Coordinates of C-alpha atoms in Angstrom, one line a residue:
M240 CA 66.9 -127.1 -34.8
M241 CA 65.6 -130.2 -33.1
R242 CA 65.4 -133.8 -34.4
M243 CA 62.2 -135.7 -34.3
A244 CA 61.3 -137.7 -31.3
P245 CA 59.4 -141.1 -31.4
E246 CA 55.7 -140.9 -32.0
P247 CA 54.2 -139.2 -28.9
Q248 CA 51.7 -140.8 -26.6
P249 CA 50.1 -139.2 -23.6
W250 CA 50.5 -141.4 -20.4
G251 CA 47.3 -143.0 -19.3
S252 CA 45.6 -142.8 -22.8
C253 CA 46.0 -146.4 -23.7
W254 CA 42.8 -148.3 -24.1
A255 CA 41.4 -151.8 -24.5
I256 CA 40.4 -153.2 -27.9
R257 CA 37.7 -155.8 -28.8
A258 CA 39.0 -159.3 -29.0
V259 CA 38.7 -161.7 -31.9
G260 CA 40.0 -164.7 -30.0
V261 CA 40.4 -166.2 -26.6
L262 CA 40.0 -163.9 -23.6
W263 CA 36.7 -162.2 -22.7
G264 CA 33.7 -162.7 -25.1
P265 CA 31.3 -165.2 -26.6
S266 CA 34.1 -167.2 -28.3
S267 CA 36.4 -167.0 -25.3
G268 CA 36.7 -170.7 -24.6
G269 CA 34.5 -170.4 -21.5
R270 CA 35.7 -170.7 -18.0
A271 CA 39.3 -171.7 -19.0
G272 CA 39.6 -168.6 -21.1
R273 CA 38.4 -166.3 -18.4
M274 CA 40.7 -167.9 -15.8
L275 CA 43.7 -167.5 -18.2
G276 CA 42.8 -163.8 -18.7
A277 CA 42.5 -163.1 -15.0
L278 CA 45.8 -164.9 -14.3
L279 CA 47.6 -162.8 -17.0
M280 CA 46.3 -159.6 -15.3
L281 CA 47.4 -160.8 -11.9
L282 CA 50.9 -161.7 -13.2
V283 CA 51.4 -158.5 -15.1
G284 CA 49.9 -156.2 -12.5
Y285 CA 48.8 -153.4 -14.8
T286 CA 45.4 -151.8 -15.2
V287 CA 42.5 -152.3 -17.5
Q288 CA 41.6 -149.0 -19.3
D289 CA 38.2 -148.0 -20.6
P290 CA 37.7 -147.7 -24.3
P291 CA 38.4 -144.2 -25.6
T292 CA 36.0 -141.5 -26.3
P293 CA 36.6 -139.5 -29.5
E294 CA 38.3 -136.8 -27.4
D295 CA 40.5 -139.2 -25.5
A296 CA 41.9 -140.6 -28.8
S297 CA 43.1 -137.2 -30.0
G298 CA 46.7 -137.6 -28.7
C299 CA 49.0 -135.3 -26.9
G300 CA 50.7 -132.1 -27.9
R301 CA 47.9 -130.7 -30.1
S302 CA 47.2 -127.0 -30.2
Y303 CA 43.7 -126.0 -31.2
L304 CA 44.2 -122.5 -32.3
L305 CA 41.3 -121.3 -34.4
D306 CA 42.3 -121.9 -38.3
R307 CA 51.7 -112.0 -21.0
V308 CA 54.4 -113.2 -19.3
I309 CA 56.9 -110.2 -19.5
A310 CA 56.1 -108.3 -22.8
G311 CA 53.8 -111.2 -23.7
D312 CA 50.7 -111.3 -25.8
D313 CA 47.2 -112.4 -24.8
A314 CA 47.1 -116.2 -25.4
M315 CA 44.1 -117.2 -27.5
A316 CA 41.7 -119.8 -26.3
R317 CA 42.5 -123.4 -27.2
K318 CA 46.1 -122.6 -28.2
W319 CA 47.5 -124.0 -25.0
P320 CA 44.9 -126.6 -23.9
W321 CA 47.3 -128.3 -21.4
Q322 CA 47.9 -125.1 -19.3
V323 CA 46.3 -125.2 -15.8
S324 CA 46.1 -122.9 -12.9
I325 CA 46.9 -124.5 -9.5
Q326 CA 44.7 -122.9 -6.9
Q327 CA 44.0 -122.8 -3.2
G328 CA 40.3 -122.1 -3.0
K329 CA 40.0 -119.8 -6.0
E330 CA 43.3 -118.0 -5.6
H331 CA 46.0 -118.7 -8.2
R332 CA 49.2 -120.1 -6.8
C333 CA 51.1 -121.5 -9.7
G334 CA 50.9 -122.8 -13.2
G335 CA 51.0 -126.4 -14.3
S336 CA 50.4 -128.7 -17.3
L337 CA 48.0 -131.5 -18.0
I338 CA 50.1 -134.6 -19.0
A339 CA 47.5 -137.4 -18.5
P340 CA 43.8 -137.7 -17.7
K341 CA 44.4 -137.6 -13.9
W342 CA 47.9 -136.0 -13.8
V343 CA 49.3 -132.4 -13.7
L344 CA 53.0 -131.5 -13.8
T345 CA 54.3 -128.5 -11.9
A346 CA 57.2 -127.2 -9.7
A347 CA 57.9 -128.6 -6.2
N348 CA 58.2 -125.2 -4.7
C349 CA 54.6 -124.5 -5.6
V350 CA 53.1 -127.3 -3.4
K351 CA 53.3 -129.1 -0.1
K352 CA 52.3 -132.7 0.7
N353 CA 49.2 -131.9 2.7
D354 CA 48.0 -128.9 0.7
T355 CA 44.3 -128.7 -0.2
L356 CA 44.4 -127.7 -3.8
N357 CA 42.4 -127.7 -7.0
V358 CA 43.3 -127.1 -10.7
L359 CA 41.4 -124.9 -13.1
L360 CA 41.5 -126.1 -16.7
G361 CA 40.0 -125.1 -20.0
T362 CA 40.1 -121.3 -19.7
T363 CA 42.6 -118.5 -20.3
I364 CA 40.9 -116.1 -17.8
L365 CA 41.5 -116.8 -14.1
T366 CA 38.2 -115.3 -13.0
E367 CA 36.1 -117.0 -15.7
E368 CA 34.6 -120.5 -15.6
T369 CA 32.6 -121.6 -18.6
N370 CA 30.9 -124.6 -20.1
Y371 CA 34.3 -125.5 -21.6
S372 CA 36.3 -125.2 -18.3
A373 CA 36.6 -127.6 -15.4
R374 CA 37.8 -127.3 -11.8
V375 CA 39.1 -130.6 -10.3
L376 CA 40.4 -131.3 -6.8
V377 CA 43.9 -132.6 -6.2
Q378 CA 43.9 -136.0 -4.6
E379 CA 47.6 -136.5 -4.0
V380 CA 50.8 -134.4 -4.2
V381 CA 54.0 -136.3 -5.3
I382 CA 57.2 -134.2 -4.8
H383 CA 60.4 -135.3 -6.4
P384 CA 62.3 -137.3 -3.7
N385 CA 65.6 -135.3 -4.4
Y386 CA 64.0 -131.9 -4.4
Q387 CA 66.4 -129.4 -2.9
Q388 CA 64.7 -126.1 -2.0
N389 CA 67.9 -124.5 -0.7
R390 CA 70.8 -125.9 -2.7
Y391 CA 73.3 -123.1 -2.2
W392 CA 72.9 -119.6 -0.9
S393 CA 69.2 -118.8 -0.5
W394 CA 67.4 -120.6 -3.3
I395 CA 70.0 -120.2 -6.1
G396 CA 70.4 -123.5 -7.9
R397 CA 67.2 -125.1 -6.8
E398 CA 67.5 -128.7 -7.9
N399 CA 64.9 -131.4 -9.0
N400 CA 62.1 -128.8 -8.7
L401 CA 59.3 -131.0 -9.9
A402 CA 56.0 -132.3 -8.5
L403 CA 53.1 -134.4 -9.8
L404 CA 49.5 -133.7 -8.9
K405 CA 47.1 -136.6 -9.0
L406 CA 43.6 -135.4 -9.7
S407 CA 40.5 -136.8 -8.0
D408 CA 38.7 -137.2 -11.3
K409 CA 39.7 -138.0 -14.8
V410 CA 39.8 -135.0 -17.2
N411 CA 37.7 -135.7 -20.3
Y412 CA 39.8 -134.3 -23.2
T413 CA 38.4 -131.5 -25.3
K414 CA 39.9 -128.9 -27.5
Q415 CA 40.1 -126.7 -24.4
M416 CA 41.6 -129.4 -22.1
S417 CA 44.1 -131.9 -23.6
P418 CA 47.6 -133.1 -22.6
V419 CA 51.0 -131.9 -23.7
C420 CA 53.6 -134.5 -24.8
I421 CA 56.5 -135.1 -22.4
A422 CA 60.0 -134.6 -23.9
S423 CA 62.4 -137.5 -23.6
S424 CA 66.1 -137.8 -24.2
A425 CA 65.3 -138.5 -27.8
I426 CA 64.6 -134.8 -28.3
D427 CA 67.7 -132.8 -29.2
L428 CA 67.0 -129.4 -27.7
R429 CA 69.8 -127.1 -29.1
V430 CA 71.0 -123.7 -28.1
G431 CA 69.1 -121.1 -29.9
S432 CA 65.9 -123.2 -30.3
F433 CA 62.7 -121.1 -30.0
C434 CA 60.1 -122.3 -27.6
W435 CA 57.1 -120.8 -25.7
I436 CA 56.3 -120.1 -22.1
T437 CA 52.8 -119.4 -20.8
G438 CA 51.4 -118.3 -17.5
W439 CA 49.3 -115.8 -15.4
G440 CA 52.3 -114.2 -13.7
Q441 CA 53.1 -110.5 -13.4
T442 CA 53.5 -108.7 -16.6
K443 CA 55.6 -105.8 -15.3
V444 CA 58.3 -105.4 -12.7
G445 CA 57.4 -103.1 -9.8
D446 CA 59.5 -101.6 -7.0
P447 CA 60.2 -103.9 -4.1
D448 CA 57.5 -102.3 -2.0
E449 CA 55.0 -102.2 -4.8
S450 CA 52.3 -104.8 -5.1
V451 CA 52.0 -105.9 -8.7
P452 CA 48.9 -108.0 -9.5
L453 CA 48.9 -111.2 -11.5
S454 CA 47.7 -111.1 -15.1
P455 CA 44.0 -112.2 -15.2
I456 CA 44.5 -113.4 -18.7
L457 CA 46.9 -116.2 -19.8
Q458 CA 50.0 -114.7 -21.3
E459 CA 52.4 -116.2 -23.8
A460 CA 56.0 -115.4 -24.8
E461 CA 58.5 -116.9 -27.3
I462 CA 61.9 -117.4 -25.8
S463 CA 65.2 -118.9 -27.1
I464 CA 67.3 -121.5 -25.3
M465 CA 70.7 -120.4 -24.1
H466 CA 73.8 -122.5 -23.3
N467 CA 74.0 -123.8 -19.7
D468 CA 77.6 -122.6 -19.4
D469 CA 76.7 -119.1 -20.3
C470 CA 73.8 -119.2 -17.8
D471 CA 76.1 -120.6 -15.1
T472 CA 78.6 -117.8 -15.6
L473 CA 75.9 -115.1 -15.3
Y474 CA 74.6 -116.5 -12.0
H475 CA 78.1 -116.7 -10.6
D476 CA 78.6 -113.1 -11.5
V477 CA 75.6 -112.0 -9.3
S478 CA 75.9 -114.5 -6.5
E479 CA 78.4 -115.5 -3.8
V480 CA 78.5 -119.1 -5.0
P481 CA 82.2 -120.2 -5.4
S482 CA 83.2 -120.5 -9.1
I483 CA 84.2 -124.1 -8.6
V484 CA 80.6 -124.9 -7.7
R485 CA 78.3 -125.5 -10.6
I486 CA 74.9 -123.7 -10.3
I487 CA 73.2 -124.6 -13.6
S488 CA 73.3 -128.4 -13.7
S489 CA 72.5 -130.7 -16.6
S490 CA 69.0 -131.1 -15.2
M491 CA 68.2 -127.4 -15.8
L492 CA 67.9 -125.2 -18.9
C493 CA 67.9 -121.4 -19.3
S494 CA 66.1 -118.9 -21.5
D495 CA 67.9 -116.0 -23.2
Y496 CA 66.4 -112.7 -22.1
S497 CA 68.0 -110.7 -24.9
R498 CA 64.7 -110.6 -26.7
G499 CA 63.0 -108.9 -23.7
R500 CA 60.8 -111.8 -22.7
D501 CA 60.9 -113.9 -19.5
F502 CA 58.7 -115.4 -16.8
C503 CA 57.9 -113.6 -13.6
Y504 CA 56.2 -114.1 -10.2
G505 CA 53.2 -116.3 -10.5
D506 CA 54.5 -118.2 -13.4
D507 CA 56.2 -120.9 -11.3
G508 CA 55.3 -124.4 -12.4
S509 CA 54.2 -123.3 -15.9
P510 CA 55.3 -125.3 -18.9
L511 CA 58.0 -124.4 -21.5
V512 CA 57.0 -126.1 -24.7
C513 CA 58.6 -126.5 -28.2
E514 CA 56.8 -127.4 -31.4
I515 CA 58.3 -130.3 -33.4
D516 CA 56.6 -131.3 -36.6
H517 CA 53.2 -129.8 -35.5
T518 CA 53.4 -131.6 -32.1
W519 CA 54.1 -129.7 -28.8
F520 CA 56.5 -131.2 -26.3
Q521 CA 57.1 -129.9 -22.8
V522 CA 60.8 -129.4 -22.4
G523 CA 60.8 -127.4 -19.2
V524 CA 59.0 -126.3 -16.0
V525 CA 59.4 -122.8 -14.7
S526 CA 61.7 -123.2 -11.7
W527 CA 63.6 -120.1 -10.4
T528 CA 65.3 -116.8 -11.2
L529 CA 66.5 -113.7 -9.4
G530 CA 64.1 -110.9 -10.0
C531 CA 62.2 -110.7 -13.3
A532 CA 63.3 -109.8 -16.8
H533 CA 67.0 -109.1 -16.1
L534 CA 69.7 -109.8 -18.7
E535 CA 72.1 -110.9 -16.0
T536 CA 69.7 -113.5 -14.4
P537 CA 68.1 -115.7 -17.0
G538 CA 65.0 -117.7 -16.3
V539 CA 65.9 -121.3 -15.2
Y540 CA 63.7 -124.3 -15.9
S541 CA 63.7 -128.0 -14.8
R542 CA 64.8 -129.9 -17.9
I543 CA 62.0 -132.4 -18.5
S544 CA 64.0 -134.9 -20.5
E545 CA 66.1 -135.6 -17.4
Y546 CA 63.0 -136.5 -15.5
S547 CA 60.8 -138.3 -18.0
K548 CA 61.5 -141.7 -16.5
W549 CA 60.7 -140.5 -13.0
I550 CA 57.4 -139.1 -14.3
E551 CA 56.6 -142.3 -16.1
R552 CA 57.4 -144.5 -13.1
E553 CA 55.4 -142.4 -10.6
I554 CA 52.3 -142.4 -12.8
A555 CA 52.5 -146.1 -13.5
E556 CA 53.0 -147.1 -9.9
L557 CA 50.3 -144.9 -8.4
N558 CA 47.8 -145.8 -11.1
S559 CA 48.5 -149.5 -10.5
A560 CA 48.2 -149.1 -6.7
T561 CA 44.8 -147.5 -6.8
A562 CA 43.3 -149.1 -9.9
I563 CA 40.1 -151.1 -9.9
L564 CA 40.1 -154.0 -12.3
R565 CA 37.3 -153.6 -14.8
V566 CA 36.5 -156.4 -17.1
S567 CA 33.9 -155.9 -19.8
S568 CA 32.4 -158.5 -22.1
G569 CA 34.3 -158.5 -25.4
I570 CA 37.1 -156.2 -24.2
V571 CA 40.8 -157.2 -23.9
P572 CA 43.0 -155.4 -21.5
S573 CA 45.8 -153.1 -22.7
L574 CA 49.0 -153.1 -20.7
L575 CA 50.4 -149.7 -19.8
L576 CA 54.2 -149.9 -19.7
G577 CA 55.2 -146.3 -19.0
P578 CA 54.5 -144.4 -22.2
L579 CA 54.2 -147.6 -24.3
C580 CA 50.9 -149.3 -25.0
V581 CA 51.1 -153.0 -25.5
V582 CA 47.7 -154.4 -26.6
M583 CA 46.9 -158.2 -26.8
A584 CA 44.7 -159.0 -29.7
L585 CA 44.1 -162.7 -29.7

């Protein structure tokens, strides 16, 4: 249903390699070689990365399933290693996804600039922290500059609903904590494609006055992608937005609830992922809906392929602005150009 994307690489996972020539090392040509290397780094303005650990080198989009969302099933440990819980204290606020060692992707409506937050990774149970899980403080919140919380009536049509969380410490990748690949425009996501949503949101719909708890266990549900035009028509039918105004834009995508599965309260910010040739790509972020599990109001997601360049640019700029240049004997810098790794081997 989808054509193959270029070979995926998680942002921030480039690393330096050992030189055989001129820059740092015993055969580097001495002071002149070191000066040349330093000059190159100053001109380029990118960061030196540490050599990888075996876990860092594992790549993105790998599910390590051993060989609920509405009507969902209990998600097995290590199946969705990029899923995180964004918390205030130890209270779950929203879902998110690990996309790089120090970066989490979520929805803008989940966070504010000055929030004191942390993320819980490596577990499927909200109340359980183990030797395989980690809790990391959020250092910085980056909200999409064009985020519109109230685009039309109330929050129907919420646009550019994305945020990046920069973590205070790098996550060491394991089979319980590893990044998802980010979908680019090279991925052809077609109507009817089957993908998966995960989250700790409510698993049943209660009465308006009824308090329904979140699921303590990570839930999963398979959904299919519906046509944006059909989704737009459904939302016009239940809202007061004039028919000449487009609600579902090209930067959104919708899930078809005809199979009885959807996200609900508490799932905001969680990832929508599709598997392509045994690699998982994040194609959406849970954004908004009216109610839960209603045929006439499908779940709406931010379409990641429309924002991949913004994600790439923000991560590159903030990493560069705060990086400390580390030069080790015998190591040549790698240049991080967005998702592309350019390595100088001299």
